[in-house]
Coordinates of C-alpha atoms in Angstrom, one line a residue:
X121 CA 25.9 -23.9 80.0
X122 CA 28.9 -24.2 77.8
X123 CA 27.8 -27.7 76.5
X124 CA 24.3 -25.8 75.7
X125 CA 26.1 -23.0 73.8
X126 CA 28.0 -25.5 71.7
X127 CA 24.8 -27.3 70.6
X128 CA 22.7 -24.1 70.0
X129 CA 26.0 -22.9 67.8
X130 CA 26.1 -26.2 65.4
X131 CA 22.4 -26.0 64.8
X132 CA 22.4 -22.2 64.3
X133 CA 25.2 -23.2 61.7
X134 CA 23.0 -25.5 59.7
X135 CA 19.7 -23.6 59.4
X136 CA 19.6 -20.4 60.5
X137 CA 21.7 -17.5 61.6
X138 CA 21.7 -16.4 65.2
X139 CA 19.4 -13.3 66.0
X140 CA 21.1 -10.1 67.5
X141 CA 21.0 -10.6 70.9
X142 CA 23.2 -9.8 74.0
X143 CA 21.2 -12.4 76.1
X144 CA 24.4 -14.5 76.4
X145 CA 27.5 -12.8 77.4
X146 CA 29.7 -15.7 76.5
X147 CA 28.7 -16.1 72.8
X148 CA 29.4 -13.6 70.0
X149 CA 27.1 -10.6 69.8
X150 CA 25.5 -8.7 67.0
X151 CA 28.0 -5.7 65.7
X152 CA 25.1 -3.5 64.8
X153 CA 22.1 -1.9 66.9
X154 CA 19.0 -1.2 64.2
X155 CA 15.6 -0.9 63.9
X156 CA 13.8 -2.7 60.9
X157 CA 10.7 -1.3 59.5
X158 CA 7.4 -3.3 59.9
X159 CA 7.0 -3.0 55.9
X160 CA 8.5 -2.2 52.5
X161 CA 7.4 -2.0 49.1
X162 CA 8.8 -4.5 46.3
X163 CA 11.5 -2.5 44.0
X164 CA 11.5 0.3 46.3
X165 CA 14.1 1.2 49.0
X166 CA 14.3 -0.5 52.4
X167 CA 16.2 1.6 55.1
X168 CA 17.3 0.1 58.3
X169 CA 18.3 2.6 60.8
X170 CA 21.1 1.8 63.4
X171 CA 24.8 2.1 64.2
X172 CA 27.9 -0.3 63.7
X173 CA 27.1 -1.1 59.9
X174 CA 30.6 -1.3 58.2
X175 CA 31.5 -0.7 54.3
X176 CA 31.5 -4.4 53.9
X177 CA 28.2 -5.3 55.2
X178 CA 25.3 -7.3 53.2
X179 CA 21.8 -7.4 54.1
X180 CA 19.8 -9.9 52.4
X181 CA 15.9 -10.8 52.7
X182 CA 15.0 -14.6 53.5
X183 CA 11.8 -16.3 52.3
X184 CA 10.1 -19.3 54.2
X185 CA 11.8 -21.6 52.4
X186 CA 15.3 -20.3 53.5
X187 CA 16.3 -18.5 49.9
X188 CA 18.0 -15.2 50.1
X189 CA 17.9 -12.3 48.2
X190 CA 20.4 -9.6 48.7
X191 CA 19.1 -6.0 48.8
X192 CA 20.4 -4.0 45.3
X193 CA 22.5 -1.2 45.3
X194 CA 23.2 -0.6 49.1
X195 CA 24.0 2.5 50.8
X196 CA 25.9 2.5 54.0
X197 CA 26.2 5.2 56.3
X198 CA 27.4 5.8 59.8
X199 CA 23.5 5.4 61.4
X200 CA 22.0 3.3 58.4
X201 CA 21.9 0.7 55.6
X202 CA 19.6 1.3 52.7
X203 CA 19.0 -1.0 49.8
X204 CA 16.4 -1.7 47.0
X205 CA 14.0 -4.8 47.5
X206 CA 14.5 -6.7 44.1
X207 CA 11.7 -6.8 41.7
X208 CA 11.6 -10.6 41.5
X209 CA 10.3 -10.8 45.3
X210 CA 7.0 -11.6 46.1
X211 CA 4.6 -10.0 48.8
X212 CA 5.1 -11.7 51.8
X213 CA 7.0 -11.8 55.5
X214 CA 10.8 -12.0 55.2
X215 CA 13.5 -12.3 57.7
X216 CA 16.4 -9.8 57.3
X217 CA 19.7 -11.1 57.5
X218 CA 22.9 -9.2 58.2
X219 CA 26.2 -10.5 57.0
X220 CA 29.0 -8.8 59.1
X221 CA 31.4 -10.5 61.2
X222 CA 28.6 -13.6 60.9
X223 CA 25.5 -14.0 60.0
X224 CA 22.7 -12.4 62.2
X225 CA 19.0 -12.1 61.7
X226 CA 17.8 -8.4 62.6
X227 CA 14.1 -8.9 62.5
X228 CA 11.4 -9.5 59.9
X229 CA 9.8 -7.2 57.6
X230 CA 6.2 -7.8 55.3
X231 CA 6.8 -7.0 51.5
X232 CA 4.2 -5.4 49.7
X233 CA 3.5 -4.2 46.2
X234 CA 3.4 -0.5 45.3
X235 CA 0.1 0.5 44.1
X236 CA 1.4 2.6 41.1
X237 CA 4.9 1.4 40.3
X238 CA 6.5 3.5 37.7
X239 CA 7.4 1.2 34.8
X240 CA 11.3 0.8 34.6
X241 CA 11.3 0.8 30.8
X242 CA 11.4 4.3 29.2
X243 CA 10.4 5.3 25.9
X244 CA 8.9 2.2 24.9
X245 CA 7.6 1.7 21.6
X246 CA 5.6 -1.5 20.1
X247 CA 4.7 -1.9 16.8
X248 CA 1.1 -1.2 15.8
X249 CA 0.5 -4.6 14.4
X250 CA 2.4 -8.1 15.6
X251 CA 3.4 -10.6 12.7
X252 CA 2.9 -13.8 14.5
X253 CA 5.5 -15.7 12.3
X254 CA 8.3 -12.8 12.6
X255 CA 10.4 -11.5 15.5
X256 CA 8.6 -8.9 17.6
X257 CA 11.1 -5.7 17.9
X258 CA 9.9 -3.7 21.0
X259 CA 12.2 -0.4 21.5
X260 CA 12.9 1.1 25.0
X261 CA 15.6 2.4 27.3
X262 CA 16.1 0.0 30.5
X263 CA 15.1 -3.4 29.3
X264 CA 17.3 -6.1 31.6
X265 CA 17.4 -10.0 31.6
X266 CA 15.2 -10.6 34.2
X267 CA 11.9 -9.0 32.1
X268 CA 9.5 -10.8 30.6
X269 CA 7.5 -10.1 27.6
X270 CA 3.8 -11.5 27.8
X271 CA 1.3 -11.3 25.2
X272 CA -2.6 -11.2 26.6
X273 CA -5.3 -12.3 24.4
X274 CA -8.1 -9.8 24.8
X275 CA -10.9 -12.3 24.5
X276 CA -10.3 -14.8 27.0
X277 CA -7.1 -13.1 29.2
X278 CA -5.1 -16.1 28.4
X279 CA -1.1 -15.5 28.3
X280 CA 1.7 -16.5 26.6
X281 CA 5.3 -15.7 27.4
X282 CA 7.7 -14.7 24.6
X283 CA 11.3 -15.6 24.6
X284 CA 13.5 -12.2 25.3
X285 CA 16.8 -11.2 23.9
X286 CA 18.1 -7.7 24.7
X287 CA 19.2 -5.8 21.5
X288 CA 20.7 -2.7 20.9
X289 CA 17.2 -0.9 20.8
X290 CA 15.3 -2.6 23.5
X291 CA 14.2 -6.3 23.1
X292 CA 13.8 -8.6 20.1
X293 CA 11.0 -11.1 21.0
X294 CA 10.2 -14.5 19.6
X295 CA 6.6 -15.7 19.5
X296 CA 5.9 -19.4 20.4
X297 CA 3.7 -21.6 18.0
X298 CA 0.4 -21.8 18.9
X299 CA -0.6 -18.0 19.1
X300 CA -3.6 -17.5 17.3
X301 CA -4.6 -14.5 15.3
X302 CA -6.4 -11.7 17.4
X303 CA -6.1 -8.7 19.6
X304 CA -3.5 -9.2 22.4
X305 CA -2.2 -6.6 25.2
X306 CA 1.4 -6.6 25.2
X307 CA 2.8 -7.1 29.3
X308 CA 6.3 -6.1 30.4
X309 CA 6.7 -8.1 33.8
X310 CA 8.9 -8.1 36.2
X311 CA 9.0 -10.4 39.5
X312 CA 5.6 -9.4 41.0
X313 CA 5.0 -6.2 39.0
X314 CA 3.5 -5.9 35.5
X315 CA 2.9 -3.2 33.1
X316 CA 0.7 -3.0 30.2
X317 CA 2.8 -1.4 27.6
X318 CA 0.5 -1.6 24.7
X319 CA -3.4 -2.6 24.5
X320 CA -5.3 -4.2 21.8
X321 CA -2.7 -4.7 19.3
X322 CA -3.9 -6.7 16.1
X323 CA -1.8 -9.9 15.4
X324 CA -1.8 -12.3 12.6
X325 CA 0.2 -14.5 10.3
X326 CA 2.1 -11.9 7.9
X327 CA 1.8 -12.7 4.2
X328 CA 2.3 -10.3 1.0
X329 CA 0.2 -10.4 -2.1
X330 CA 2.0 -12.3 -4.8
X331 CA -0.8 -12.1 -7.7
X332 CA -4.6 -11.3 -8.1
X333 CA -6.9 -12.1 -10.7
X334 CA -10.3 -10.9 -11.6
X335 CA -12.3 -12.4 -14.6
X336 CA -15.5 -10.6 -15.4
X337 CA -18.0 -12.7 -17.6
X338 CA -20.8 -11.5 -19.6
X339 CA -23.6 -12.9 -21.2
X340 CA -26.2 -10.8 -22.9
X341 CA -30.0 -11.6 -24.3
X342 CA -30.2 -12.4 -28.2
X343 CA -30.6 -9.1 -30.0
X344 CA -31.6 -8.7 -33.5
X345 CA -30.1 -6.2 -35.9
X346 CA -33.6 -4.7 -36.3
X347 CA -34.0 -4.7 -32.2
X348 CA -30.5 -2.7 -32.0
X349 CA -31.3 -0.4 -34.5
X350 CA -34.6 0.7 -33.3
X351 CA -32.7 1.2 -29.8
X352 CA -30.2 3.5 -31.3
X353 CA -32.5 5.6 -33.2
X354 CA -34.9 6.2 -30.2
X355 CA -32.2 6.7 -27.8
X356 CA -30.5 9.2 -30.0
X357 CA -33.7 11.1 -30.2
X358 CA -33.6 11.8 -26.0
X359 CA -30.0 12.7 -26.2
X360 CA -30.4 15.5 -28.9
X361 CA -27.8 14.1 -31.4
X362 CA -30.3 12.7 -33.7
X363 CA -29.5 9.8 -35.8
X364 CA -31.6 8.9 -38.4
X365 CA -33.2 5.4 -39.2
X366 CA -30.5 4.5 -41.9
X367 CA -27.5 5.3 -39.6
X368 CA -28.8 3.6 -36.7
X369 CA -29.2 0.2 -39.1
X370 CA -25.5 0.7 -40.1
X371 CA -24.4 1.0 -36.4
X372 CA -26.5 -2.0 -35.2
X373 CA -24.9 -4.1 -38.1
X374 CA -21.6 -2.9 -37.3
X375 CA -21.8 -3.9 -33.4
X376 CA -23.3 -7.1 -33.8
X377 CA -20.9 -8.2 -36.5
X378 CA -18.1 -7.5 -34.1
X379 CA -19.7 -9.3 -31.1
X380 CA -20.9 -6.4 -29.2
X381 CA -23.9 -9.1 -27.4
X382 CA -21.5 -12.4 -27.8
X383 CA -20.6 -14.1 -24.4
X384 CA -17.1 -12.6 -23.4
X385 CA -14.7 -13.0 -20.4
X386 CA -12.4 -10.1 -19.7
X387 CA -9.5 -10.7 -17.2
X388 CA -7.2 -8.2 -15.4
X389 CA -4.3 -9.9 -13.6
X390 CA -1.4 -8.2 -11.5
X391 CA 1.7 -10.2 -10.2
X392 CA 4.4 -8.6 -7.7
X393 CA 8.0 -9.9 -6.6
X394 CA 9.7 -8.7 -3.5
X395 CA 13.5 -8.5 -2.8
X396 CA 15.4 -10.2 0.2
X397 CA 14.6 -7.3 2.6
X398 CA 10.7 -7.7 1.7
X399 CA 10.6 -4.6 -0.4
X400 CA 8.8 -4.7 -3.7
X401 CA 10.9 -5.3 -6.7
X402 CA 8.7 -5.8 -10.0
X403 CA 5.3 -6.3 -11.1
X404 CA 3.2 -7.1 -14.2
X405 CA 0.0 -6.3 -15.3
X406 CA -2.8 -7.0 -17.8
X407 CA -5.8 -4.9 -17.3
X408 CA -9.5 -5.8 -18.1
X409 CA -9.0 -4.7 -21.8
X410 CA -5.5 -5.5 -22.4
X411 CA -4.5 -8.1 -24.9
X412 CA -1.6 -9.7 -23.0
X413 CA 0.5 -9.5 -19.8
X414 CA 3.2 -6.8 -20.1
X415 CA 6.0 -5.7 -17.4
X416 CA 4.4 -2.8 -15.2
X417 CA 6.6 -1.4 -12.4
X418 CA 10.0 -1.6 -11.7
X419 CA 10.8 -0.4 -7.9
X420 CA 13.9 0.9 -6.2
X421 CA 14.4 1.8 -2.4
X422 CA 16.5 4.8 -1.3
X423 CA 15.9 5.4 2.5
X424 CA 12.4 6.3 3.3
X425 CA 11.7 6.6 -0.3
X426 CA 10.4 4.1 -2.9
X427 CA 10.4 4.9 -6.4
X428 CA 8.9 3.2 -9.6
X429 CA 9.4 3.4 -13.0
X430 CA 6.0 2.5 -15.3
X431 CA 7.5 0.2 -18.0
X432 CA 4.1 0.0 -19.7
X433 CA 4.1 3.8 -20.3
X434 CA 3.3 4.6 -23.7
X435 CA 4.9 8.1 -25.1
X436 CA 2.4 10.6 -26.4
X437 CA -0.2 9.7 -23.6
X438 CA -1.0 11.4 -20.2
X439 CA -0.5 8.1 -18.3
X440 CA 2.3 7.8 -15.5
X441 CA 5.3 7.7 -16.4
X442 CA 6.9 7.0 -13.0
X443 CA 6.4 8.1 -9.3
X444 CA 8.0 8.4 -6.0
X445 CA 6.4 7.6 -2.7
X446 CA 7.8 9.0 0.3
X447 CA 7.1 6.4 3.6
X448 CA 6.6 6.8 7.1
X449 CA 6.8 3.3 9.0
X450 CA 5.6 1.9 6.0
X451 CA 2.7 4.2 4.9
X452 CA 3.0 6.6 2.3
X453 CA 2.9 10.2 3.4
X454 CA 3.7 11.8 -0.1
X455 CA 3.8 11.3 -3.7
X456 CA 5.6 12.7 -6.9
X457 CA 4.0 11.7 -10.3
X458 CA 5.6 12.1 -13.3
X459 CA 3.2 12.5 -16.3
X460 CA 4.6 12.9 -19.6
X461 CA 4.6 16.6 -19.7
X462 CA 4.7 17.5 -15.8
X463 CA 5.4 16.6 -12.2
X464 CA 2.9 16.6 -9.4
X465 CA 3.5 16.4 -5.8
X466 CA 0.6 15.0 -3.6
X467 CA -0.2 14.7 0.0
X468 CA -1.6 11.1 1.1
X469 CA -4.3 11.9 4.1
X470 CA -5.3 9.5 6.6
X471 CA -8.1 9.6 9.6
X472 CA -7.8 9.4 13.1
X473 CA -7.9 5.6 12.8
X474 CA -5.2 5.4 10.5
X475 CA -7.6 4.5 7.2
X476 CA -6.5 6.2 4.1
X477 CA -9.1 8.9 3.3
X478 CA -7.9 10.6 0.2
X479 CA -5.0 12.3 -1.7
X480 CA -4.4 16.0 -1.9
X481 CA -2.8 18.3 -4.1
X482 CA 0.5 19.4 -2.0
X483 CA 0.4 22.9 -3.8
X484 CA -3.1 24.0 -2.0
X485 CA -4.0 21.3 0.0
X486 CA -7.2 20.4 -2.3
X487 CA -8.8 17.1 -2.6
X488 CA -7.7 14.9 -5.6
X489 CA -9.0 11.6 -4.4
X490 CA -11.6 11.4 -1.4
X491 CA -12.2 8.2 0.1
X492 CA -15.4 7.5 2.4
X493 CA -16.1 5.3 5.5
X494 CA -18.9 4.7 7.9
X495 CA -17.5 3.5 11.4
X496 CA -14.5 2.0 9.5
X497 CA -16.1 0.4 6.7
X498 CA -14.9 1.6 3.2
X499 CA -17.8 2.9 0.8
X500 CA -16.2 4.4 -2.1
X501 CA -14.9 7.4 -3.5
X502 CA -16.5 11.0 -2.5
X503 CA -20.4 10.5 -2.3
X504 CA -20.6 7.5 -4.3
X505 CA -21.5 4.6 -2.1
X506 CA -20.3 1.3 -3.8
X507 CA -20.5 -1.1 -0.8
X508 CA -23.1 -2.2 1.7
X509 CA -22.2 -4.2 5.0
X510 CA -24.2 -6.3 7.3
X511 CA -23.8 -5.6 10.8
X512 CA -21.3 -8.0 11.9
X513 CA -19.4 -8.3 8.7
X514 CA -16.7 -11.0 7.8
X515 CA -13.6 -10.1 8.4
X516 CA -10.1 -10.3 6.3
X517 CA -6.7 -11.0 7.7
X518 CA -5.3 -7.8 9.3
X519 CA -2.7 -8.1 6.6
X520 CA -4.5 -8.7 3.8
X521 CA -5.4 -6.6 1.1
X522 CA -8.2 -3.8 1.6
X523 CA -10.7 -5.9 -0.5
X524 CA -13.3 -3.0 -1.1
X525 CA -10.5 -0.8 -2.5
X526 CA -9.1 -3.5 -4.6
X527 CA -12.3 -4.1 -6.4
X528 CA -12.5 -0.2 -7.0
X529 CA -9.0 -0.2 -8.1
X530 CA -9.5 -3.1 -10.7
X531 CA -12.8 -2.5 -11.9
X532 CA -13.1 1.2 -12.4
X533 CA -11.7 3.7 -14.7
X534 CA -9.9 7.0 -13.7
X535 CA -11.1 6.6 -10.1
X536 CA -8.2 4.6 -8.6
X537 CA -5.2 5.5 -10.6
X538 CA -2.2 3.0 -11.2
X539 CA 0.0 4.3 -8.2
X540 CA -3.1 3.9 -6.0
X541 CA -3.8 0.4 -6.9
X542 CA -0.3 -0.8 -6.6
X543 CA -0.2 0.8 -2.9
X544 CA -3.3 -0.9 -2.2
X545 CA -2.0 -4.0 -3.5
X546 CA 1.5 -3.6 -1.6
X547 CA -0.5 -2.4 1.6
X548 CA 1.3 1.0 1.8
X549 CA -1.8 3.1 2.1
X550 CA -2.7 2.9 5.9
X551 CA -4.3 0.7 7.8
X552 CA -6.6 -1.7 5.8
X553 CA -10.3 -1.7 6.4
X554 CA -10.8 -5.5 7.4
X555 CA -14.4 -5.4 7.4
X556 CA -15.5 -7.2 4.0
X557 CA -18.4 -5.7 2.2
X558 CA -21.8 -7.8 1.8
X559 CA -22.9 -6.4 -1.6
X560 CA -21.6 -4.1 -4.4
X561 CA -23.2 -1.7 -6.7
X562 CA -22.6 -2.4 -10.2
X563 CA -22.9 -0.1 -13.0
X564 CA -26.5 -1.1 -13.8
X565 CA -27.7 -0.3 -10.3
X566 CA -28.0 -3.9 -9.3
X567 CA -26.4 -4.9 -5.8
X568 CA -25.4 -8.4 -5.7
X569 CA -24.2 -10.5 -2.6
X570 CA -20.2 -11.0 -2.6
X571 CA -19.2 -14.5 -1.0
X572 CA -15.4 -14.9 -0.1
X573 CA -13.1 -18.2 0.5
X574 CA -10.3 -18.1 3.0
X575 CA -7.0 -19.7 3.6
X576 CA -6.2 -21.1 6.9
X577 CA -5.0 -18.1 7.9
X578 CA -7.8 -16.0 7.5
X579 CA -6.8 -14.3 4.2
X580 CA -9.3 -13.9 1.4
X581 CA -8.1 -15.9 -1.4
X582 CA -11.2 -16.1 -3.7
X583 CA -14.3 -13.7 -4.4
X584 CA -17.4 -14.1 -6.3
X585 CA -20.7 -12.5 -7.2
X586 CA -23.3 -12.7 -9.9
X587 CA -25.7 -10.4 -11.5
X588 CA -29.0 -12.2 -13.1
X589 CA -31.2 -10.6 -15.3
X590 CA -29.1 -7.3 -14.9
X591 CA -28.3 -4.9 -17.9
X592 CA -25.8 -4.8 -20.9
X593 CA -23.0 -2.6 -19.7
X594 CA -22.7 -1.1 -23.2
X595 CA -26.8 -1.1 -23.9
X596 CA -28.4 -0.4 -20.4
X597 CA -31.8 -1.3 -22.9
X598 CA -31.4 -5.0 -23.2
X599 CA -30.8 -7.5 -20.1
X600 CA -27.9 -9.3 -19.3
X601 CA -26.2 -11.5 -16.8
X602 CA -22.4 -11.1 -15.6
X603 CA -20.3 -13.1 -13.0
X604 CA -17.3 -11.5 -11.5
X605 CA -14.6 -13.4 -9.5
X606 CA -11.5 -12.8 -7.9
X607 CA -8.2 -15.1 -6.9
X608 CA -5.7 -14.0 -4.5
X609 CA -2.3 -15.6 -4.0
X610 CA -0.3 -15.0 -0.8
X611 CA 3.1 -15.7 0.1

């Protein structure tokens, strides 16, 4: 018997701990008498009831491969040992091992997953968009080093694990190469458990607008002085401001001699620079009817306010001298505009989707500018529908400039003002409508088809449309053709 006991003891030291048993009175016996529950939930408490546990006792769970994981946060009393099953474990059968005056197998337990396990991280905040070429900051209380952050593509459910570093406010995540633009669920994973902490978050390569240029070329039909004089004379009769034939002849000669029907190309261009923190620093402009480029806006950042001085302001006019934007999470919420003789406060208004729906006077909340949409697609200002869309429109990159609003801002007068246009170019006016219009309504009522070119990251870098056999913008009686082209440069 003694020889047999020694052999068993040697084997147990190599492969397993002896079970609690008093079958052999000559050998050591388990110091506790206990009952192990049949099942326990991962991440929840496991309580083993019995007698004989001492303060230094430890209990571990051993899987089929022999790997042990100790119960966490042990609470030991005279009649029980309670510890938390580590979240890193997976469902299955485990041997319960006691470390107290030796190593003892107490029995087995079947680990299962809780159906509604609470997320261990509180107050989680995930950005509304993900910049694939920058670190992703997720705020929350309770992140630990054994947690994983995954991006799950909503299109095919494929996943990419991020490199996670604990930060003062939560975690900083580095996104690996190869993650494409799209919609992603953000998954927090710990052991066998996972929680969807954000759903369908748009992701893309982040770029800023460096410059935008539009060229509008017009070519009119050949018009004689006599034809134009006749048109001016007849149209004046309809307006009630009569013009005699001699006066009509004089105006016709003046218009034609000054090139009113000559082919022309007008160009508007805007450029933007940014500081080291990515805030707007300065810009230049050349309006459609300006002769040269001039300094435009000089920006200053102060907390949540972004101020701009209009360096192109002309004294004696009622243009914008300067303005101050109040921002919240990168979106303009209010503005104060300084005209030559007065300051006016405005509220910027957004719909439930975060789309910019207009600007109201702060004094009485009445509308100053109203922007309209249909299913997230920008139509125009007020009741003026300026754009149409296909059932499945082309899409701009999520961080690209809202193209329809840019068209409105660069080619209309007194609808989109200087501060509004700057906000559009800098992407500070809420969520961009990424749907690209298929047609635009021109001044003569024609609706040319718009074509787009894109860079490798999905940003619109070129736009073209053409009106053939349209009408002259100044003299609607006569035919004209025009071409409009945009060039956008991002950095």
